Amino acid sequence: MLRRLMVGRCGAPAVSVAVGAGIAASSLSRSTHSQQSTPAPSLAISATSHLPGSKLKISSGEISTHVISKLGKASVDGAKVSVSYNADLSAGARSCGWRLLREAALSTNGGIDDLVPVGELQRGLYLLEFDFSGVDEAARKVYRKEAEGVYVPLNSTGFFLAPRSSITLKIEDPDSLNHLVLSVGDKELTARPGVRAH
């Protein structure tokens, strides 16, 4: 069975490489067509050959999440969550090397149990981007009743963060169980590790 790996650098085209049983790609390099131009950096792929009889170490870790909204379950029900991965533990949100792994939606209870399923967790950074447009809409509907019976909106500009906001998790142990709990309100976002019933 062949598997395609896409390898590239920020701003450079990706190189597609086939890796299969008994095949190990040690390095690839891009050459320039003109000796006048600056040579492109060498791109390296390291792949281990897993022949029959060899044992693969599969991680037992995972990432799950739960979003608790003080504005009601409807404000986060079905909200999209995307997960991107970067192997560089010192990467920033706009650094090179991020790749999208998955997009999922929060359940009616505000959770996703298999955001990064068991066996797929690796050492590195995981950027979780949450679509809080439902929270933004709900925040605009929070009013205060004045003494004269007039209702005044408390959040005329909505949720204080961007509708799509992200949190980056650092994973050093691929066997760790990571449950990210977010609590959101009209003017609040808190994040903490939690425990999911496994």
PDB file of N, CA, C and O in Angstrom, residues 51-121:
ATOM      1  N   LEU A  51       8.572  -3.355   7.836  1.00  0.00           N
ATOM      2  CA  LEU A  51       8.437  -4.622   7.142  1.00  0.00           C
ATOM      3  C   LEU A  51       7.610  -5.571   7.989  1.00  0.00           C
ATOM      4  O   LEU A  51       7.473  -5.387   9.196  1.00  0.00           O
ATOM      5  N   PRO A  52       7.033  -6.598   7.369  1.00  0.00           N
ATOM      6  CA  PRO A  52       6.245  -7.568   8.144  1.00  0.00           C
ATOM      7  C   PRO A  52       7.059  -8.102   9.314  1.00  0.00           C
ATOM      8  O   PRO A  52       8.243  -8.380   9.199  1.00  0.00           O
ATOM      9  N   GLY A  53       6.417  -8.206  10.461  1.00  0.00           N
ATOM     10  CA  GLY A  53       7.096  -8.699  11.648  1.00  0.00           C
ATOM     11  C   GLY A  53       7.611  -7.603  12.557  1.00  0.00           C
ATOM     12  O   GLY A  53       7.881  -7.833  13.722  1.00  0.00           O
ATOM     13  N   SER A  54       7.795  -6.378  12.018  1.00  0.00           N
ATOM     14  CA  SER A  54       8.261  -5.287  12.870  1.00  0.00           C
ATOM     15  C   SER A  54       7.072  -4.715  13.630  1.00  0.00           C
ATOM     16  O   SER A  54       5.940  -4.750  13.167  1.00  0.00           O
ATOM     17  N   LYS A  55       7.320  -4.199  14.838  1.00  0.00           N
ATOM     18  CA  LYS A  55       6.261  -3.676  15.684  1.00  0.00           C
ATOM     19  C   LYS A  55       6.205  -2.162  15.582  1.00  0.00           C
ATOM     20  O   LYS A  55       7.213  -1.497  15.690  1.00  0.00           O
ATOM     21  N   LEU A  56       5.011  -1.650  15.336  1.00  0.00           N
ATOM     22  CA  LEU A  56       4.791  -0.211  15.292  1.00  0.00           C
ATOM     23  C   LEU A  56       4.364   0.263  16.659  1.00  0.00           C
ATOM     24  O   LEU A  56       3.547  -0.357  17.302  1.00  0.00           O
ATOM     25  N   LYS A  57       4.901   1.378  17.099  1.00  0.00           N
ATOM     26  CA  LYS A  57       4.471   1.999  18.354  1.00  0.00           C
ATOM     27  C   LYS A  57       3.379   2.984  18.000  1.00  0.00           C
ATOM     28  O   LYS A  57       3.604   3.959  17.319  1.00  0.00           O
ATOM     29  N   ILE A  58       2.168   2.709  18.444  1.00  0.00           N
ATOM     30  CA  ILE A  58       1.044   3.596  18.191  1.00  0.00           C
ATOM     31  C   ILE A  58       0.748   4.339  19.479  1.00  0.00           C
ATOM     32  O   ILE A  58       0.652   3.734  20.541  1.00  0.00           O
ATOM     33  N   SER A  59       0.600   5.647  19.379  1.00  0.00           N
ATOM     34  CA  SER A  59       0.356   6.440  20.579  1.00  0.00           C
ATOM     35  C   SER A  59      -1.017   6.128  21.149  1.00  0.00           C
ATOM     36  O   SER A  59      -1.947   5.783  20.430  1.00  0.00           O
ATOM     37  N   SER A  60      -1.129   6.260  22.469  1.00  0.00           N
ATOM     38  CA  SER A  60      -2.410   6.017  23.129  1.00  0.00           C
ATOM     39  C   SER A  60      -3.057   7.333  23.546  1.00  0.00           C
ATOM     40  O   SER A  60      -4.089   7.335  24.202  1.00  0.00           O
ATOM     41  N   GLY A  61      -2.442   8.459  23.168  1.00  0.00           N
ATOM     42  CA  GLY A  61      -2.971   9.764  23.541  1.00  0.00           C
ATOM     43  C   GLY A  61      -4.054  10.239  22.593  1.00  0.00           C
ATOM     44  O   GLY A  61      -4.273   9.658  21.527  1.00  0.00           O
ATOM     45  N   GLU A  62      -4.725  11.319  22.997  1.00  0.00           N
ATOM     46  CA  GLU A  62      -5.793  11.877  22.188  1.00  0.00           C
ATOM     47  C   GLU A  62      -6.060  13.313  22.613  1.00  0.00           C
ATOM     48  O   GLU A  62      -5.569  13.765  23.647  1.00  0.00           O
ATOM     49  N   ILE A  63      -6.837  14.019  21.802  1.00  0.00           N
ATOM     50  CA  ILE A  63      -7.326  15.350  22.155  1.00  0.00           C
ATOM     51  C   ILE A  63      -8.837  15.360  21.985  1.00  0.00           C
ATOM     52  O   ILE A  63      -9.363  14.931  20.949  1.00  0.00           O
ATOM     53  N   SER A  64      -9.510  15.836  23.023  1.00  0.00           N
ATOM     54  CA  SER A  64     -10.958  16.041  22.975  1.00  0.00           C
ATOM     55  C   SER A  64     -11.232  17.439  23.515  1.00  0.00           C
ATOM     56  O   SER A  64     -10.358  18.069  24.095  1.00  0.00           O
ATOM     57  N   THR A  65     -12.443  17.916  23.311  1.00  0.00           N
ATOM     58  CA  THR A  65     -12.774  19.256  23.797  1.00  0.00           C
ATOM     59  C   THR A  65     -14.228  19.337  24.225  1.00  0.00           C
ATOM     60  O   THR A  65     -15.058  18.522  23.805  1.00  0.00           O
ATOM     61  N   HIS A  66     -14.513  20.311  25.070  1.00  0.00           N
ATOM     62  CA  HIS A  66     -15.877  20.594  25.505  1.00  0.00           C
ATOM     63  C   HIS A  66     -15.992  22.101  25.694  1.00  0.00           C
ATOM     64  O   HIS A  66     -15.164  22.704  26.366  1.00  0.00           O
ATOM     65  N   VAL A  67     -16.989  22.700  25.075  1.00  0.00           N
ATOM     66  CA  VAL A  67     -17.218  24.134  25.192  1.00  0.00           C
ATOM     67  C   VAL A  67     -18.502  24.353  25.986  1.00  0.00           C
ATOM     68  O   VAL A  67     -19.563  23.842  25.622  1.00  0.00           O
ATOM     69  N   ILE A  68     -18.381  25.078  27.084  1.00  0.00           N
ATOM     70  CA  ILE A  68     -19.525  25.407  27.932  1.00  0.00           C
ATOM     71  C   ILE A  68     -19.850  26.875  27.688  1.00  0.00           C
ATOM     72  O   ILE A  68     -19.016  27.744  27.923  1.00  0.00           O
ATOM     73  N   SER A  69     -21.065  27.134  27.206  1.00  0.00           N
ATOM     74  CA  SER A  69     -21.456  28.506  26.916  1.00  0.00           C
ATOM     75  C   SER A  69     -22.433  29.018  27.959  1.00  0.00           C
ATOM     76  O   SER A  69     -23.468  28.402  28.204  1.00  0.00           O
ATOM     77  N   LYS A  70     -22.097  30.150  28.541  1.00  0.00           N
ATOM     78  CA  LYS A  70     -22.986  30.801  29.502  1.00  0.00           C
ATOM     79  C   LYS A  70     -24.150  31.485  28.798  1.00  0.00           C
ATOM     80  O   LYS A  70     -25.058  32.000  29.443  1.00  0.00           O
ATOM     81  N   LEU A  71     -24.114  31.480  27.461  1.00  0.00           N
ATOM     82  CA  LEU A  71     -25.183  32.076  26.666  1.00  0.00           C
ATOM     83  C   LEU A  71     -26.157  31.012  26.148  1.00  0.00           C
ATOM     84  O   LEU A  71     -27.008  31.303  25.319  1.00  0.00           O
ATOM     85  N   GLY A  72     -25.986  29.791  26.626  1.00  0.00           N
ATOM     86  CA  GLY A  72     -26.878  28.701  26.237  1.00  0.00           C
ATOM     87  C   GLY A  72     -26.241  27.743  25.248  1.00  0.00           C
ATOM     88  O   GLY A  72     -25.373  28.128  24.467  1.00  0.00           O
ATOM     89  N   LYS A  73     -26.688  26.489  25.296  1.00  0.00           N
ATOM     90  CA  LYS A  73     -26.135  25.450  24.420  1.00  0.00           C
ATOM     91  C   LYS A  73     -26.275  25.794  22.942  1.00  0.00           C
ATOM     92  O   LYS A  73     -25.424  25.459  22.131  1.00  0.00           O
ATOM     93  N   ALA A  74     -27.373  26.447  22.589  1.00  0.00           N
ATOM     94  CA  ALA A  74     -27.618  26.761  21.166  1.00  0.00           C
ATOM     95  C   ALA A  74     -26.516  27.634  20.575  1.00  0.00           C
ATOM     96  O   ALA A  74     -26.264  27.583  19.369  1.00  0.00           O
ATOM     97  N   SER A  75     -25.836  28.421  21.395  1.00  0.00           N
ATOM     98  CA  SER A  75     -24.792  29.321  20.879  1.00  0.00           C
ATOM     99  C   SER A  75     -23.533  28.578  20.430  1.00  0.00           C
ATOM    100  O   SER A  75     -22.720  29.137  19.696  1.00  0.00           O
ATOM    101  N   VAL A  76     -23.372  27.313  20.849  1.00  0.00           N
ATOM    102  CA  VAL A  76     -22.197  26.536  20.429  1.00  0.00           C
ATOM    103  C   VAL A  76     -22.570  25.224  19.730  1.00  0.00           C
ATOM    104  O   VAL A  76     -21.704  24.548  19.183  1.00  0.00           O
ATOM    105  N   ASP A  77     -23.842  24.892  19.719  1.00  0.00           N
ATOM    106  CA  ASP A  77     -24.298  23.663  19.075  1.00  0.00           C
ATOM    107  C   ASP A  77     -23.927  23.675  17.596  1.00  0.00           C
ATOM    108  O   ASP A  77     -24.294  24.581  16.853  1.00  0.00           O
ATOM    109  N   GLY A  78     -23.164  22.674  17.178  1.00  0.00           N
ATOM    110  CA  GLY A  78     -22.763  22.568  15.778  1.00  0.00           C
ATOM    111  C   GLY A  78     -21.635  23.484  15.351  1.00  0.00           C
ATOM    112  O   GLY A  78     -21.274  23.516  14.168  1.00  0.00           O
ATOM    113  N   ALA A  79     -21.052  24.230  16.302  1.00  0.00           N
ATOM    114  CA  ALA A  79     -19.945  25.132  15.952  1.00  0.00           C
ATOM    115  C   ALA A  79     -18.775  24.332  15.382  1.00  0.00           C
ATOM    116  O   ALA A  79     -18.426  23.268  15.885  1.00  0.00           O
ATOM    117  N   LYS A  80     -18.172  24.848  14.331  1.00  0.00           N
ATOM    118  CA  LYS A  80     -17.051  24.172  13.675  1.00  0.00           C
ATOM    119  C   LYS A  80     -15.761  24.352  14.475  1.00  0.00           C
ATOM    120  O   LYS A  80     -15.503  25.414  15.037  1.00  0.00           O
ATOM    121  N   VAL A  81     -14.975  23.283  14.508  1.00  0.00           N
ATOM    122  CA  VAL A  81     -13.652  23.304  15.135  1.00  0.00           C
ATOM    123  C   VAL A  81     -12.677  22.689  14.134  1.00  0.00           C
ATOM    124  O   VAL A  81     -12.929  21.604  13.614  1.00  0.00           O
ATOM    125  N   SER A  82     -11.591  23.400  13.836  1.00  0.00           N
ATOM    126  CA  SER A  82     -10.568  22.833  12.962  1.00  0.00           C
ATOM    127  C   SER A  82      -9.302  22.607  13.780  1.00  0.00           C
ATOM    128  O   SER A  82      -9.019  23.329  14.721  1.00  0.00           O
ATOM    129  N   VAL A  83      -8.561  21.567  13.400  1.00  0.00           N
ATOM    130  CA  VAL A  83      -7.315  21.212  14.095  1.00  0.00           C
ATOM    131  C   VAL A  83      -6.186  21.222  13.083  1.00  0.00           C
ATOM    132  O   VAL A  83      -6.262  20.558  12.054  1.00  0.00           O
ATOM    133  N   SER A  84      -5.142  21.984  13.395  1.00  0.00           N
ATOM    134  CA  SER A  84      -3.935  22.005  12.565  1.00  0.00           C
ATOM    135  C   SER A  84      -2.761  21.548  13.416  1.00  0.00           C
ATOM    136  O   SER A  84      -2.770  21.712  14.637  1.00  0.00           O
ATOM    137  N   TYR A  85      -1.748  20.989  12.771  1.00  0.00           N
ATOM    138  CA  TYR A  85      -0.594  20.416  13.478  1.00  0.00           C
ATOM    139  C   TYR A  85       0.710  21.035  12.974  1.00  0.00           C
ATOM    140  O   TYR A  85       0.860  21.304  11.783  1.00  0.00           O
ATOM    141  N   ASN A  86       1.641  21.249  13.905  1.00  0.00           N
ATOM    142  CA  ASN A  86       2.991  21.693  13.569  1.00  0.00           C
ATOM    143  C   ASN A  86       3.955  20.937  14.473  1.00  0.00           C
ATOM    144  O   ASN A  86       3.802  20.941  15.692  1.00  0.00           O
ATOM    145  N   ALA A  87       4.931  20.268  13.910  1.00  0.00           N
ATOM    146  CA  ALA A  87       5.890  19.480  14.688  1.00  0.00           C
ATOM    147  C   ALA A  87       6.844  20.352  15.500  1.00  0.00           C
ATOM    148  O   ALA A  87       7.446  19.886  16.467  1.00  0.00           O
ATOM    149  N   ASP A  88       6.980  21.624  15.128  1.00  0.00           N
ATOM    150  CA  ASP A  88       7.888  22.545  15.807  1.00  0.00           C
ATOM    151  C   ASP A  88       7.236  23.082  17.084  1.00  0.00           C
ATOM    152  O   ASP A  88       6.286  23.853  17.026  1.00  0.00           O
ATOM    153  N   LEU A  89       7.756  22.682  18.247  1.00  0.00           N
ATOM    154  CA  LEU A  89       7.188  23.090  19.535  1.00  0.00           C
ATOM    155  C   LEU A  89       7.336  24.590  19.804  1.00  0.00           C
ATOM    156  O   LEU A  89       6.700  25.113  20.713  1.00  0.00           O
ATOM    157  N   SER A  90       8.158  25.278  19.029  1.00  0.00           N
ATOM    158  CA  SER A  90       8.329  26.714  19.244  1.00  0.00           C
ATOM    159  C   SER A  90       7.605  27.550  18.183  1.00  0.00           C
ATOM    160  O   SER A  90       7.757  28.764  18.133  1.00  0.00           O
ATOM    161  N   ALA A  91       6.794  26.915  17.351  1.00  0.00           N
ATOM    162  CA  ALA A  91       6.097  27.623  16.268  1.00  0.00           C
ATOM    163  C   ALA A  91       5.030  28.558  16.814  1.00  0.00           C
ATOM    164  O   ALA A  91       4.441  28.312  17.860  1.00  0.00           O
ATOM    165  N   GLY A  92       4.808  29.640  16.089  1.00  0.00           N
ATOM    166  CA  GLY A  92       3.721  30.559  16.398  1.00  0.00           C
ATOM    167  C   GLY A  92       2.551  30.292  15.461  1.00  0.00           C
ATOM    168  O   GLY A  92       2.667  29.499  14.521  1.00  0.00           O
ATOM    169  N   ALA A  93       1.452  30.975  15.682  1.00  0.00           N
ATOM    170  CA  ALA A  93       0.246  30.747  14.874  1.00  0.00           C
ATOM    171  C   ALA A  93       0.460  31.057  13.395  1.00  0.00           C
ATOM    172  O   ALA A  93      -0.210  30.491  12.540  1.00  0.00           O
ATOM    173  N   ARG A  94       1.400  31.957  13.083  1.00  0.00           N
ATOM    174  CA  ARG A  94       1.640  32.317  11.681  1.00  0.00           C
ATOM    175  C   ARG A  94       2.961  31.749  11.159  1.00  0.00           C
ATOM    176  O   ARG A  94       3.414  32.133  10.087  1.00  0.00           O
ATOM    177  N   SER A  95       3.554  30.822  11.885  1.00  0.00           N
ATOM    178  CA  SER A  95       4.805  30.195  11.449  1.00  0.00           C
ATOM    179  C   SER A  95       4.554  29.211  10.313  1.00  0.00           C
ATOM    180  O   SER A  95       3.438  28.735  10.111  1.00  0.00           O
ATOM    181  N   CYS A  96       5.621  28.885   9.610  1.00  0.00           N
ATOM    182  CA  CYS A  96       5.553  27.855   8.577  1.00  0.00           C
ATOM    183  C   CYS A  96       5.362  26.490   9.235  1.00  0.00           C
ATOM    184  O   CYS A  96       5.704  26.303  10.393  1.00  0.00           O
ATOM    185  N   GLY A  97       4.872  25.553   8.481  1.00  0.00           N
ATOM    186  CA  GLY A  97       4.813  24.175   8.944  1.00  0.00           C
ATOM    187  C   GLY A  97       3.458  23.693   9.429  1.00  0.00           C
ATOM    188  O   GLY A  97       3.298  22.519   9.747  1.00  0.00           O
ATOM    189  N   TRP A  98       2.457  24.554   9.495  1.00  0.00           N
ATOM    190  CA  TRP A  98       1.131  24.130   9.945  1.00  0.00           C
ATOM    191  C   TRP A  98       0.438  23.364   8.826  1.00  0.00           C
ATOM    192  O   TRP A  98       0.506  23.745   7.673  1.00  0.00           O
ATOM    193  N   ARG A  99      -0.255  22.279   9.201  1.00  0.00           N
ATOM    194  CA  ARG A  99      -1.088  21.570   8.224  1.00  0.00           C
ATOM    195  C   ARG A  99      -2.417  21.217   8.874  1.00  0.00           C
ATOM    196  O   ARG A  99      -2.465  20.810  10.037  1.00  0.00           O
ATOM    197  N   LEU A 100      -3.460  21.400   8.135  1.00  0.00           N
ATOM    198  CA  LEU A 100      -4.804  21.113   8.617  1.00  0.00           C
ATOM    199  C   LEU A 100      -4.995  19.610   8.718  1.00  0.00           C
ATOM    200  O   LEU A 100      -4.740  18.880   7.766  1.00  0.00           O
ATOM    201  N   LEU A 101      -5.429  19.146   9.892  1.00  0.00           N
ATOM    202  CA  LEU A 101      -5.666  17.721  10.095  1.00  0.00           C
ATOM    203  C   LEU A 101      -7.128  17.350   9.945  1.00  0.00           C
ATOM    204  O   LEU A 101      -7.466  16.311   9.388  1.00  0.00           O
ATOM    205  N   ARG A 102      -7.995  18.210  10.498  1.00  0.00           N
ATOM    206  CA  ARG A 102      -9.396  17.809  10.583  1.00  0.00           C
ATOM    207  C   ARG A 102     -10.290  19.005  10.863  1.00  0.00           C
ATOM    208  O   ARG A 102      -9.879  19.959  11.498  1.00  0.00           O
ATOM    209  N   GLU A 103     -11.525  18.889  10.414  1.00  0.00           N
ATOM    210  CA  GLU A 103     -12.567  19.832  10.776  1.00  0.00           C
ATOM    211  C   GLU A 103     -13.728  19.015  11.312  1.00  0.00           C
ATOM    212  O   GLU A 103     -14.068  17.968  10.755  1.00  0.00           O
ATOM    213  N   ALA A 104     -14.319  19.465  12.405  1.00  0.00           N
ATOM    214  CA  ALA A 104     -15.424  18.747  13.036  1.00  0.00           C
ATOM    215  C   ALA A 104     -16.401  19.771  13.599  1.00  0.00           C
ATOM    216  O   ALA A 104     -16.152  20.980  13.553  1.00  0.00           O
ATOM    217  N   ALA A 105     -17.516  19.292  14.116  1.00  0.00           N
ATOM    218  CA  ALA A 105     -18.528  20.169  14.693  1.00  0.00           C
ATOM    219  C   ALA A 105     -18.821  19.735  16.124  1.00  0.00           C
ATOM    220  O   ALA A 105     -18.838  18.538  16.435  1.00  0.00           O
ATOM    221  N   LEU A 106     -19.048  20.715  17.000  1.00  0.00           N
ATOM    222  CA  LEU A 106     -19.415  20.423  18.381  1.00  0.00           C
ATOM    223  C   LEU A 106     -20.781  19.753  18.412  1.00  0.00           C
ATOM    224  O   LEU A 106     -21.676  20.083  17.632  1.00  0.00           O
ATOM    225  N   SER A 107     -20.944  18.820  19.344  1.00  0.00           N
ATOM    226  CA  SER A 107     -22.228  18.144  19.518  1.00  0.00           C
ATOM    227  C   SER A 107     -23.228  19.087  20.182  1.00  0.00           C
ATOM    228  O   SER A 107     -22.881  20.207  20.571  1.00  0.00           O
ATOM    229  N   THR A 108     -24.454  18.627  20.367  1.00  0.00           N
ATOM    230  CA  THR A 108     -25.467  19.450  21.041  1.00  0.00           C
ATOM    231  C   THR A 108     -25.076  19.737  22.484  1.00  0.00           C
ATOM    232  O   THR A 108     -25.544  20.701  23.074  1.00  0.00           O
ATOM    233  N   ASN A 109     -24.187  18.909  23.036  1.00  0.00           N
ATOM    234  CA  ASN A 109     -23.688  19.144  24.396  1.00  0.00           C
ATOM    235  C   ASN A 109     -22.404  19.952  24.399  1.00  0.00           C
ATOM    236  O   ASN A 109     -21.792  20.160  25.443  1.00  0.00           O
ATOM    237  N   GLY A 110     -21.934  20.376  23.229  1.00  0.00           N
ATOM    238  CA  GLY A 110     -20.748  21.222  23.138  1.00  0.00           C
ATOM    239  C   GLY A 110     -19.434  20.478  23.139  1.00  0.00           C
ATOM    240  O   GLY A 110     -18.390  21.068  23.410  1.00  0.00           O
ATOM    241  N   GLY A 111     -19.429  19.193  22.815  1.00  0.00           N
ATOM    242  CA  GLY A 111     -18.189  18.431  22.876  1.00  0.00           C
ATOM    243  C   GLY A 111     -17.815  17.740  21.585  1.00  0.00           C
ATOM    244  O   GLY A 111     -18.634  17.557  20.692  1.00  0.00           O
ATOM    245  N   ILE A 112     -16.534  17.374  21.507  1.00  0.00           N
ATOM    246  CA  ILE A 112     -16.011  16.488  20.459  1.00  0.00           C
ATOM    247  C   ILE A 112     -15.051  15.546  21.173  1.00  0.00           C
ATOM    248  O   ILE A 112     -14.033  15.971  21.711  1.00  0.00           O
ATOM    249  N   ASP A 113     -15.405  14.262  21.192  1.00  0.00           N
ATOM    250  CA  ASP A 113     -14.596  13.288  21.927  1.00  0.00           C
ATOM    251  C   ASP A 113     -13.365  12.810  21.169  1.00  0.00           C
ATOM    252  O   ASP A 113     -12.436  12.299  21.774  1.00  0.00           O
ATOM    253  N   ASP A 114     -13.360  12.936  19.863  1.00  0.00           N
ATOM    254  CA  ASP A 114     -12.250  12.400  19.065  1.00  0.00           C
ATOM    255  C   ASP A 114     -11.675  13.447  18.118  1.00  0.00           C
ATOM    256  O   ASP A 114     -11.478  13.193  16.944  1.00  0.00           O
ATOM    257  N   LEU A 115     -11.381  14.618  18.660  1.00  0.00           N
ATOM    258  CA  LEU A 115     -10.811  15.686  17.833  1.00  0.00           C
ATOM    259  C   LEU A 115      -9.499  15.223  17.200  1.00  0.00           C
ATOM    260  O   LEU A 115      -9.267  15.398  16.017  1.00  0.00           O
ATOM    261  N   VAL A 116      -8.615  14.645  18.014  1.00  0.00           N
ATOM    262  CA  VAL A 116      -7.447  13.905  17.514  1.00  0.00           C
ATOM    263  C   VAL A 116      -7.575  12.520  18.146  1.00  0.00           C
ATOM    264  O   VAL A 116      -7.379  12.363  19.353  1.00  0.00           O
ATOM    265  N   PRO A 117      -7.967  11.520  17.365  1.00  0.00           N
ATOM    266  CA  PRO A 117      -8.252  10.200  17.924  1.00  0.00           C
ATOM    267  C   PRO A 117      -7.012   9.468  18.443  1.00  0.00           C
ATOM    268  O   PRO A 117      -5.880   9.790  18.079  1.00  0.00           O
ATOM    269  N   VAL A 118      -7.268   8.469  19.282  1.00  0.00           N
ATOM    270  CA  VAL A 118      -6.206   7.601  19.799  1.00  0.00           C
ATOM    271  C   VAL A 118      -5.449   7.016  18.612  1.00  0.00           C
ATOM    272  O   VAL A 118      -6.039   6.591  17.627  1.00  0.00           O
ATOM    273  N   GLY A 119      -4.141   7.021  18.706  1.00  0.00           N
ATOM    274  CA  GLY A 119      -3.291   6.478  17.655  1.00  0.00           C
ATOM    275  C   GLY A 119      -2.775   7.516  16.676  1.00  0.00           C
ATOM    276  O   GLY A 119      -1.883   7.236  15.898  1.00  0.00           O
ATOM    277  N   GLU A 120      -3.333   8.735  16.719  1.00  0.00           N
ATOM    278  CA  GLU A 120      -2.910   9.772  15.778  1.00  0.00           C
ATOM    279  C   GLU A 120      -2.167  10.929  16.438  1.00  0.00           C
ATOM    280  O   GLU A 120      -1.629  11.786  15.749  1.00  0.00           O
ATOM    281  N   LEU A 121      -2.135  10.959  17.762  1.00  0.00           N
ATOM    282  CA  LEU A 121      -1.477  12.064  18.468  1.00  0.00           C
ATOM    283  C   LEU A 121       0.039  11.964  18.322  1.00  0.00           C
ATOM    284  O   LEU A 121       0.607  10.884  18.474  1.00  0.00           O
TER     285      LEU A 121
END
